[in-house]
Amino acid sequence: MLLDAPFYAELAEGPEDARAYWIGTQDNLRVRIAHYPGPDDAQGTVLMFPGRTEYCEKYGRVAADFAERGFHTLTIDWRGQGLADRMHEDPRAGHVNLFQDYQYDVSAMLDAADLLELPRPLFLAAHSMGGCIGLRALVEGLPVAAAGFTGPMWGIRLAAALRPAAWALGWGSARIGLDHIYAPSTGPDSYVATGLYEGNLLTTDRGGWTYMQRQVTEIPELQLGGPSLRWLHQALAECLALARLPAPDLPAIAFVGSNERIVDVPRIVARMTAWPGGRLERVQGGEHEVLMEDAVTRGRILSQMAQVFEDAARSADAAARSA
C-alpha cells in the first residue's frame, strides 16, 4: 500500500506533478519513494538507486533530463537515510544491520512501480552505494532491460595500509557492541551541509554543490553523517562478495570521474572490462558525483545512458516479436 509522503518539489527542480509515497518493506520498515513523471508515450521507467546519504529530491534534475529523453523515474530513500526509517538511535549515523537488507527496499520499490502502473520496460540507473545495491539486485534477478552506473561503489577507496585496519575495526567492534560508532575521521555532521565548495570531493560545479547544499540545509531531516563501523564492515564484505561473481547478462554502461577519490576505480575497471557488452566512460575532470556536475556534462552522460536503454528495449522487443 502506498501512502502520501512529504516531497519538496521546489528543492528537487524535477518534472511537474512529482509525488512521494511511503511504502512498507517485508521486514516492517517504512521507506519513501518518489515518482517523477515522464511523457505519456514514455519508453519505460528508470529505477534510480541513490548513493549513501542521498534522498529522493537530489535526483529531481536528473529525472527532468530523463523525462526529456522519454522516461519516467522512480527513486527511493534507502533505509537509514533521507526520510526513511533510520536504523539507529543516533539518526545521523549511516547504519545498516546487514547489507543484504537493502534488497528489501528494492522489493518495495518494485511493488511501488506495480502499484503506480509505471510504463515498462524498467531500467536501472545507480550511483555509488546504489551501484553496489544495484549490482546485487541484478545478480538476484532485478527485472530491468539495461543498467547504467555512476561512480559505482564496487570497492571503497582506502590506502593499502588502512584496509586491514578497517576490516579489523569493523569485525572487532561488532564483538564488543561498539559497531554503531562512527568510522574513523567521520562524525554526525553532513559533509554537504557543513563543508565548503572549495576542495570538495563531489563536484567541480558550484551550481551542483549549491543545489545539494540548499536541499540539506533547508530540510535538515535529510542530513546524514558518517558511516558506522558496522556499515563500513558490511559494505567492504559486500563489495568483496560481488567482486567474486560474474557480471549479469544485460547491457550496461558505467561512468567514473577522472578525479574520483571516494570509490575504488580499479574495481570499476575490472568489473566493466569483464562485463559482456559493458562499457566504461571516463568523465574528464569529474569528481564522484558526475550527475551533479554542470548541466552539459549531466546531459551528455544521461544521453549516453538513455541510448543504452533504448537499444536494449529495441533488442528485447525484436526478440519477443521473433519468438
mmCIF file of C-alpha atoms in Angstrom:
data_model
loop_
_atom_site.group_PDB
_atom_site.id
_atom_site.type_symbol
_atom_site.label_atom_id
_atom_site.label_comp_id
_atom_site.label_asym_id
_atom_site.label_seq_id
_atom_site.Cartn_x
_atom_site.Cartn_y
_atom_site.Cartn_z
ATOM 1 C CA MET A 1 0.000 0.000 0.000
ATOM 2 C CA LEU A 2 1.176 3.499 -0.862
ATOM 3 C CA LEU A 3 0.557 6.462 1.443
ATOM 4 C CA ASP A 4 1.283 10.085 0.628
ATOM 5 C CA ALA A 5 4.664 11.260 1.937
ATOM 6 C CA PRO A 6 6.305 14.699 2.131
ATOM 7 C CA PHE A 7 8.030 15.847 -1.027
ATOM 8 C CA TYR A 8 9.946 19.090 -1.576
ATOM 9 C CA ALA A 9 9.287 19.838 -5.235
ATOM 10 C CA GLU A 10 10.850 23.312 -5.226
ATOM 11 C CA LEU A 11 14.136 21.912 -3.952
ATOM 12 C CA ALA A 12 14.061 18.957 -6.339
ATOM 13 C CA GLU A 13 13.588 21.009 -9.532
ATOM 14 C CA GLY A 14 12.187 17.945 -11.253
ATOM 15 C CA PRO A 15 9.252 17.332 -13.608
ATOM 16 C CA GLU A 16 5.896 18.786 -12.608
ATOM 17 C CA ASP A 17 3.441 16.622 -10.655
ATOM 18 C CA ALA A 18 6.163 14.547 -8.977
ATOM 19 C CA ARG A 19 4.892 12.857 -5.822
ATOM 20 C CA ALA A 20 6.359 10.885 -2.941
ATOM 21 C CA TYR A 21 4.887 7.941 -1.057
ATOM 22 C CA TRP A 22 5.535 5.824 1.986
ATOM 23 C CA ILE A 23 5.721 2.086 1.419
ATOM 24 C CA GLY A 24 6.451 -0.717 3.860
ATOM 25 C CA THR A 25 9.174 -3.327 3.454
ATOM 26 C CA GLN A 26 8.963 -7.049 4.115
ATOM 27 C CA ASP A 27 10.862 -6.555 7.381
ATOM 28 C CA ASN A 28 8.409 -3.904 8.595
ATOM 29 C CA LEU A 29 10.296 -0.683 7.929
ATOM 30 C CA ARG A 30 8.991 2.386 6.156
ATOM 31 C CA VAL A 31 10.865 3.816 3.183
ATOM 32 C CA ARG A 32 9.989 6.740 0.936
ATOM 33 C CA ILE A 33 9.773 6.506 -2.838
ATOM 34 C CA ALA A 34 9.206 9.319 -5.338
ATOM 35 C CA HIS A 35 7.746 9.170 -8.823
ATOM 36 C CA TYR A 36 8.895 11.748 -11.357
ATOM 37 C CA PRO A 37 6.533 11.564 -14.358
ATOM 38 C CA GLY A 38 7.705 11.237 -17.931
ATOM 39 C CA PRO A 39 5.798 11.753 -21.195
ATOM 40 C CA ASP A 40 2.546 9.943 -21.951
ATOM 41 C CA ASP A 41 4.291 7.915 -24.661
ATOM 42 C CA ALA A 42 7.207 7.009 -22.360
ATOM 43 C CA GLN A 43 9.806 4.460 -23.412
ATOM 44 C CA GLY A 44 9.863 2.966 -19.921
ATOM 45 C CA THR A 45 10.761 3.745 -16.317
ATOM 46 C CA VAL A 46 14.176 4.328 -14.786
ATOM 47 C CA LEU A 47 14.702 2.936 -11.273
ATOM 48 C CA MET A 48 17.110 5.479 -9.775
ATOM 49 C CA PHE A 49 19.171 3.909 -6.946
ATOM 50 C CA PRO A 50 20.766 6.737 -4.899
ATOM 51 C CA GLY A 51 24.047 6.611 -3.009
ATOM 52 C CA ARG A 52 24.799 6.728 0.705
ATOM 53 C CA THR A 53 23.441 9.885 2.416
ATOM 54 C CA GLU A 54 21.114 10.612 -0.537
ATOM 55 C CA TYR A 55 17.351 11.073 -0.875
ATOM 56 C CA CYS A 56 14.626 11.414 -3.493
ATOM 57 C CA GLU A 57 14.837 15.178 -4.109
ATOM 58 C CA LYS A 58 18.502 15.007 -5.050
ATOM 59 C CA TYR A 59 17.615 13.414 -8.388
ATOM 60 C CA GLY A 60 14.989 15.938 -9.493
ATOM 61 C CA ARG A 61 17.214 17.468 -12.166
ATOM 62 C CA VAL A 62 18.283 14.016 -13.341
ATOM 63 C CA ALA A 63 14.621 12.967 -13.563
ATOM 64 C CA ALA A 64 13.833 16.082 -15.608
ATOM 65 C CA ASP A 65 16.573 15.122 -18.052
ATOM 66 C CA PHE A 66 15.277 11.546 -18.223
ATOM 67 C CA ALA A 67 11.743 12.866 -18.856
ATOM 68 C CA GLU A 68 13.069 14.888 -21.815
ATOM 69 C CA ARG A 69 14.520 11.636 -23.151
ATOM 70 C CA GLY A 70 11.245 9.756 -22.787
ATOM 71 C CA PHE A 71 11.392 8.084 -19.375
ATOM 72 C CA HIS A 72 9.593 8.142 -16.052
ATOM 73 C CA THR A 73 11.844 7.977 -12.963
ATOM 74 C CA LEU A 74 11.197 6.203 -9.670
ATOM 75 C CA THR A 75 13.655 6.751 -6.830
ATOM 76 C CA ILE A 76 13.918 5.922 -3.126
ATOM 77 C CA ASP A 77 15.169 6.904 0.310
ATOM 78 C CA TRP A 78 17.029 3.768 1.417
ATOM 79 C CA ARG A 79 16.545 2.601 4.986
ATOM 80 C CA GLY A 80 18.641 4.691 7.341
ATOM 81 C CA GLN A 81 18.689 7.849 5.240
ATOM 82 C CA GLY A 82 16.518 10.574 3.774
ATOM 83 C CA LEU A 83 13.068 10.440 5.377
ATOM 84 C CA ALA A 84 13.025 6.642 5.577
ATOM 85 C CA ASP A 85 13.177 4.925 8.965
ATOM 86 C CA ARG A 86 16.615 5.471 10.494
ATOM 87 C CA MET A 87 18.440 2.381 11.676
ATOM 88 C CA HIS A 88 19.995 3.602 14.909
ATOM 89 C CA GLU A 89 19.079 5.747 17.904
ATOM 90 C CA ASP A 90 21.595 8.280 16.557
ATOM 91 C CA PRO A 91 19.713 9.351 13.402
ATOM 92 C CA ARG A 92 22.827 10.928 11.868
ATOM 93 C CA ALA A 93 24.778 7.657 11.799
ATOM 94 C CA GLY A 94 24.820 5.880 8.455
ATOM 95 C CA HIS A 95 23.965 2.417 9.740
ATOM 96 C CA VAL A 96 22.587 -0.876 8.449
ATOM 97 C CA ASN A 97 22.225 -4.257 10.092
ATOM 98 C CA LEU A 98 23.063 -6.347 7.016
ATOM 99 C CA PHE A 99 23.882 -5.022 3.563
ATOM 100 C CA GLN A 100 21.517 -7.624 2.140
ATOM 101 C CA ASP A 101 18.682 -5.788 3.942
ATOM 102 C CA TYR A 102 18.751 -3.100 1.242
ATOM 103 C CA GLN A 103 17.224 -5.724 -1.062
ATOM 104 C CA TYR A 104 14.019 -5.467 0.985
ATOM 105 C CA ASP A 105 13.929 -1.811 -0.081
ATOM 106 C CA VAL A 106 14.468 -2.828 -3.711
ATOM 107 C CA SER A 107 11.496 -5.196 -3.457
ATOM 108 C CA ALA A 108 9.361 -2.390 -2.020
ATOM 109 C CA MET A 109 10.407 -0.155 -4.897
ATOM 110 C CA LEU A 110 9.317 -2.786 -7.430
ATOM 111 C CA ASP A 111 5.998 -3.117 -5.608
ATOM 112 C CA ALA A 112 5.559 0.648 -5.912
ATOM 113 C CA ALA A 113 6.258 0.509 -9.650
ATOM 114 C CA ASP A 114 3.460 -2.061 -9.966
ATOM 115 C CA LEU A 115 1.019 -0.114 -7.789
ATOM 116 C CA LEU A 116 1.674 3.079 -9.763
ATOM 117 C CA GLU A 117 1.348 1.133 -13.035
ATOM 118 C CA LEU A 118 4.534 2.704 -14.359
ATOM 119 C CA PRO A 119 5.440 2.044 -18.002
ATOM 120 C CA ARG A 120 7.713 -0.843 -18.902
ATOM 121 C CA PRO A 121 10.373 -1.846 -19.570
ATOM 122 C CA LEU A 122 12.265 -0.956 -16.421
ATOM 123 C CA PHE A 123 15.875 0.261 -16.442
ATOM 124 C CA LEU A 124 18.392 0.717 -13.637
ATOM 125 C CA ALA A 125 20.386 3.899 -13.016
ATOM 126 C CA ALA A 126 22.506 3.705 -9.874
ATOM 127 C CA HIS A 127 25.013 5.938 -8.129
ATOM 128 C CA SER A 128 27.761 4.991 -5.659
ATOM 129 C CA MET A 129 26.268 2.808 -2.884
ATOM 130 C CA GLY A 130 23.238 2.443 -5.129
ATOM 131 C CA GLY A 131 25.578 0.775 -7.631
ATOM 132 C CA CYS A 132 26.531 -1.806 -5.028
ATOM 133 C CA ILE A 133 22.886 -2.426 -4.091
ATOM 134 C CA GLY A 134 22.003 -2.443 -7.779
ATOM 135 C CA LEU A 135 24.640 -4.981 -8.766
ATOM 136 C CA ARG A 136 23.413 -7.344 -6.039
ATOM 137 C CA ALA A 137 19.826 -6.818 -7.225
ATOM 138 C CA LEU A 138 20.835 -7.599 -10.826
ATOM 139 C CA VAL A 139 22.582 -10.780 -9.727
ATOM 140 C CA GLU A 140 19.385 -11.769 -7.912
ATOM 141 C CA GLY A 141 17.188 -11.125 -10.955
ATOM 142 C CA LEU A 142 16.133 -7.461 -10.927
ATOM 143 C CA PRO A 143 13.729 -7.264 -13.922
ATOM 144 C CA VAL A 144 15.390 -4.491 -15.916
ATOM 145 C CA ALA A 145 16.402 -4.374 -19.569
ATOM 146 C CA ALA A 146 19.676 -2.478 -19.071
ATOM 147 C CA ALA A 147 21.718 -0.713 -16.401
ATOM 148 C CA GLY A 148 23.705 2.497 -16.039
ATOM 149 C CA PHE A 149 26.071 3.353 -13.179
ATOM 150 C CA THR A 150 27.869 6.489 -11.982
ATOM 151 C CA GLY A 151 30.782 6.178 -9.559
ATOM 152 C CA PRO A 152 29.555 2.721 -8.501
ATOM 153 C CA MET A 153 30.690 1.557 -5.071
ATOM 154 C CA TRP A 154 32.129 -1.814 -6.092
ATOM 155 C CA GLY A 155 35.002 -1.082 -3.766
ATOM 156 C CA ILE A 156 35.809 1.683 -1.276
ATOM 157 C CA ARG A 157 38.957 3.699 -1.796
ATOM 158 C CA LEU A 158 41.240 3.091 1.174
ATOM 159 C CA ALA A 159 45.000 3.326 1.443
ATOM 160 C CA ALA A 160 46.513 -0.162 1.293
ATOM 161 C CA ALA A 161 47.926 0.246 4.786
ATOM 162 C CA LEU A 162 44.496 1.146 6.194
ATOM 163 C CA ARG A 163 42.470 -1.647 4.594
ATOM 164 C CA PRO A 164 43.406 -4.364 7.148
ATOM 165 C CA ALA A 165 42.665 -1.917 9.973
ATOM 166 C CA ALA A 166 39.231 -1.129 8.511
ATOM 167 C CA TRP A 167 38.366 -4.825 8.353
ATOM 168 C CA ALA A 168 39.635 -5.394 11.879
ATOM 169 C CA LEU A 169 37.771 -2.393 13.311
ATOM 170 C CA GLY A 170 34.517 -3.443 11.707
ATOM 171 C CA TRP A 171 34.801 -7.061 12.789
ATOM 172 C CA GLY A 172 36.105 -6.346 16.271
ATOM 173 C CA SER A 173 33.637 -3.582 17.102
ATOM 174 C CA ALA A 174 30.727 -5.933 16.499
ATOM 175 C CA ARG A 175 32.143 -8.386 19.027
ATOM 176 C CA ILE A 176 32.183 -5.793 21.797
ATOM 177 C CA GLY A 177 28.969 -3.971 20.935
ATOM 178 C CA LEU A 178 30.583 -0.817 19.511
ATOM 179 C CA ASP A 179 29.785 -1.281 15.830
ATOM 180 C CA HIS A 180 27.306 1.594 15.981
ATOM 181 C CA ILE A 181 30.017 4.230 16.481
ATOM 182 C CA TYR A 182 31.252 6.342 13.595
ATOM 183 C CA ALA A 183 34.051 5.162 11.352
ATOM 184 C CA PRO A 184 37.373 6.958 11.978
ATOM 185 C CA SER A 185 37.615 10.565 10.735
ATOM 186 C CA THR A 186 33.812 10.816 10.425
ATOM 187 C CA GLY A 187 31.047 12.040 12.726
ATOM 188 C CA PRO A 188 27.449 13.267 12.784
ATOM 189 C CA ASP A 189 27.987 16.299 10.553
ATOM 190 C CA SER A 190 26.669 16.192 6.993
ATOM 191 C CA TYR A 191 29.556 16.593 4.538
ATOM 192 C CA VAL A 192 27.496 18.761 2.195
ATOM 193 C CA ALA A 193 25.712 20.817 4.861
ATOM 194 C CA THR A 194 28.861 21.778 6.746
ATOM 195 C CA GLY A 195 31.539 21.560 4.067
ATOM 196 C CA LEU A 196 32.957 24.112 1.662
ATOM 197 C CA TYR A 197 32.745 24.027 -2.112
ATOM 198 C CA GLU A 198 36.473 24.638 -2.427
ATOM 199 C CA GLY A 199 38.308 21.319 -2.367
ATOM 200 C CA ASN A 200 35.173 19.161 -2.065
ATOM 201 C CA LEU A 201 35.248 15.530 -3.267
ATOM 202 C CA LEU A 202 31.861 15.524 -5.007
ATOM 203 C CA THR A 203 31.614 18.038 -7.842
ATOM 204 C CA THR A 204 33.578 20.698 -9.700
ATOM 205 C CA ASP A 205 30.373 22.623 -10.438
ATOM 206 C CA ARG A 206 29.456 25.316 -7.919
ATOM 207 C CA GLY A 207 25.835 25.193 -9.078
ATOM 208 C CA GLY A 208 25.678 21.464 -8.378
ATOM 209 C CA TRP A 209 27.202 21.978 -4.933
ATOM 210 C CA THR A 210 24.726 24.760 -4.116
ATOM 211 C CA TYR A 211 21.822 22.576 -5.306
ATOM 212 C CA MET A 212 22.804 19.770 -2.910
ATOM 213 C CA GLN A 213 23.653 22.085 -0.016
ATOM 214 C CA ARG A 214 20.391 24.003 -0.236
ATOM 215 C CA GLN A 215 18.393 20.784 -0.005
ATOM 216 C CA VAL A 216 20.018 19.508 3.181
ATOM 217 C CA THR A 217 20.197 22.876 4.921
ATOM 218 C CA GLU A 218 16.561 23.791 4.245
ATOM 219 C CA ILE A 219 15.374 20.276 5.216
ATOM 220 C CA PRO A 220 17.791 19.168 7.985
ATOM 221 C CA GLU A 221 15.914 15.857 8.355
ATOM 222 C CA LEU A 222 17.539 14.810 5.077
ATOM 223 C CA GLN A 223 21.037 15.079 6.536
ATOM 224 C CA LEU A 224 23.202 12.060 7.313
ATOM 225 C CA GLY A 225 26.651 11.950 8.871
ATOM 226 C CA GLY A 226 29.435 9.430 8.504
ATOM 227 C CA PRO A 227 29.016 5.656 8.320
ATOM 228 C CA SER A 228 29.030 3.454 11.371
ATOM 229 C CA LEU A 229 31.725 0.824 11.802
ATOM 230 C CA ARG A 230 29.078 -1.806 11.094
ATOM 231 C CA TRP A 231 28.080 -0.146 7.823
ATOM 232 C CA LEU A 232 31.738 0.041 6.802
ATOM 233 C CA HIS A 233 32.344 -3.632 7.577
ATOM 234 C CA GLN A 234 29.138 -4.687 5.816
ATOM 235 C CA ALA A 235 29.999 -2.574 2.772
ATOM 236 C CA LEU A 236 33.532 -3.959 2.487
ATOM 237 C CA ALA A 237 32.215 -7.517 2.780
ATOM 238 C CA GLU A 238 29.524 -6.945 0.150
ATOM 239 C CA CYS A 239 31.976 -5.367 -2.302
ATOM 240 C CA LEU A 240 34.321 -8.334 -1.892
ATOM 241 C CA ALA A 241 31.480 -10.839 -2.366
ATOM 242 C CA LEU A 242 30.260 -9.089 -5.511
ATOM 243 C CA ALA A 243 33.774 -8.927 -6.974
ATOM 244 C CA ARG A 244 33.812 -12.737 -6.995
ATOM 245 C CA LEU A 245 30.604 -13.012 -9.041
ATOM 246 C CA PRO A 246 30.268 -12.864 -12.840
ATOM 247 C CA ALA A 247 28.655 -9.860 -14.493
ATOM 248 C CA PRO A 248 24.905 -10.069 -15.119
ATOM 249 C CA ASP A 249 23.800 -10.823 -18.661
ATOM 250 C CA LEU A 250 22.362 -7.473 -19.759
ATOM 251 C CA PRO A 251 23.654 -4.287 -21.409
ATOM 252 C CA ALA A 252 25.384 -1.848 -19.069
ATOM 253 C CA ILE A 253 27.333 1.390 -19.103
ATOM 254 C CA ALA A 254 29.294 2.967 -16.258
ATOM 255 C CA PHE A 255 30.754 6.444 -15.764
ATOM 256 C CA VAL A 256 33.560 7.458 -13.450
ATOM 257 C CA GLY A 257 35.179 10.834 -12.914
ATOM 258 C CA SER A 258 38.841 11.103 -13.796
ATOM 259 C CA ASN A 259 39.370 12.663 -10.354
ATOM 260 C CA GLU A 260 37.324 10.046 -8.458
ATOM 261 C CA ARG A 261 38.557 9.872 -4.840
ATOM 262 C CA ILE A 262 35.814 8.014 -2.946
ATOM 263 C CA VAL A 263 35.250 4.633 -4.594
ATOM 264 C CA ASP A 264 37.778 2.101 -5.854
ATOM 265 C CA VAL A 265 38.355 2.839 -9.551
ATOM 266 C CA PRO A 266 40.363 -0.355 -10.305
ATOM 267 C CA ARG A 267 37.362 -2.411 -9.134
ATOM 268 C CA ILE A 268 35.129 -0.472 -11.545
ATOM 269 C CA VAL A 269 37.569 -1.006 -14.414
ATOM 270 C CA ALA A 270 37.826 -4.720 -13.648
ATOM 271 C CA ARG A 271 34.065 -5.148 -13.463
ATOM 272 C CA MET A 272 33.284 -3.302 -16.685
ATOM 273 C CA THR A 273 36.148 -4.966 -18.563
ATOM 274 C CA ALA A 274 34.644 -8.342 -17.691
ATOM 275 C CA TRP A 275 31.032 -7.289 -18.363
ATOM 276 C CA PRO A 276 29.907 -8.757 -21.719
ATOM 277 C CA GLY A 277 28.766 -5.822 -23.794
ATOM 278 C CA GLY A 278 29.565 -3.425 -20.949
ATOM 279 C CA ARG A 279 31.211 -0.048 -21.473
ATOM 280 C CA LEU A 280 33.128 2.284 -19.175
ATOM 281 C CA GLU A 281 33.259 6.015 -19.846
ATOM 282 C CA ARG A 282 35.651 8.412 -18.116
ATOM 283 C CA VAL A 283 34.322 11.865 -17.273
ATOM 284 C CA GLN A 284 37.319 14.125 -17.691
ATOM 285 C CA GLY A 285 37.850 16.341 -14.665
ATOM 286 C CA GLY A 286 34.832 14.804 -12.934
ATOM 287 C CA GLU A 287 34.660 14.042 -9.225
ATOM 288 C CA HIS A 288 32.498 11.388 -7.553
ATOM 289 C CA GLU A 289 29.109 12.976 -8.313
ATOM 290 C CA VAL A 290 29.281 13.157 -12.094
ATOM 291 C CA LEU A 291 25.500 13.737 -12.278
ATOM 292 C CA MET A 292 25.977 16.810 -10.064
ATOM 293 C CA GLU A 293 28.448 18.368 -12.484
ATOM 294 C CA ASP A 294 27.316 21.099 -14.900
ATOM 295 C CA ALA A 295 24.166 20.659 -16.992
ATOM 296 C CA VAL A 296 26.122 19.942 -20.179
ATOM 297 C CA THR A 297 28.096 17.134 -18.537
ATOM 298 C CA ARG A 298 24.981 15.687 -16.902
ATOM 299 C CA GLY A 299 23.109 15.830 -20.197
ATOM 300 C CA ARG A 300 25.904 14.084 -22.072
ATOM 301 C CA ILE A 301 26.031 11.269 -19.503
ATOM 302 C CA LEU A 302 22.268 10.778 -19.458
ATOM 303 C CA SER A 303 22.051 10.825 -23.253
ATOM 304 C CA GLN A 304 24.586 8.006 -23.440
ATOM 305 C CA MET A 305 22.774 6.096 -20.707
ATOM 306 C CA ALA A 306 19.401 6.609 -22.400
ATOM 307 C CA GLN A 307 20.826 5.328 -25.680
ATOM 308 C CA VAL A 308 21.887 2.093 -23.982
ATOM 309 C CA PHE A 309 18.382 1.802 -22.518
ATOM 310 C CA GLU A 310 16.695 2.444 -25.865
ATOM 311 C CA ASP A 311 18.910 -0.044 -27.706
ATOM 312 C CA ALA A 312 18.214 -2.710 -25.080
ATOM 313 C CA ALA A 313 14.461 -2.121 -25.280
ATOM 314 C CA ARG A 314 14.508 -2.389 -29.075
ATOM 315 C CA SER A 315 16.527 -5.620 -28.918
ATOM 316 C CA ALA A 316 14.158 -7.124 -26.366
ATOM 317 C CA ASP A 317 11.136 -6.092 -28.442
ATOM 318 C CA ALA A 318 12.629 -7.595 -31.605
ATOM 319 C CA ALA A 319 13.429 -10.834 -29.792
ATOM 320 C CA ALA A 320 9.878 -11.019 -28.426
ATOM 321 C CA ARG A 321 8.370 -10.487 -31.902
ATOM 322 C CA SER A 322 10.574 -13.132 -33.494
ATOM 323 C CA ALA A 323 9.671 -15.606 -30.735
#
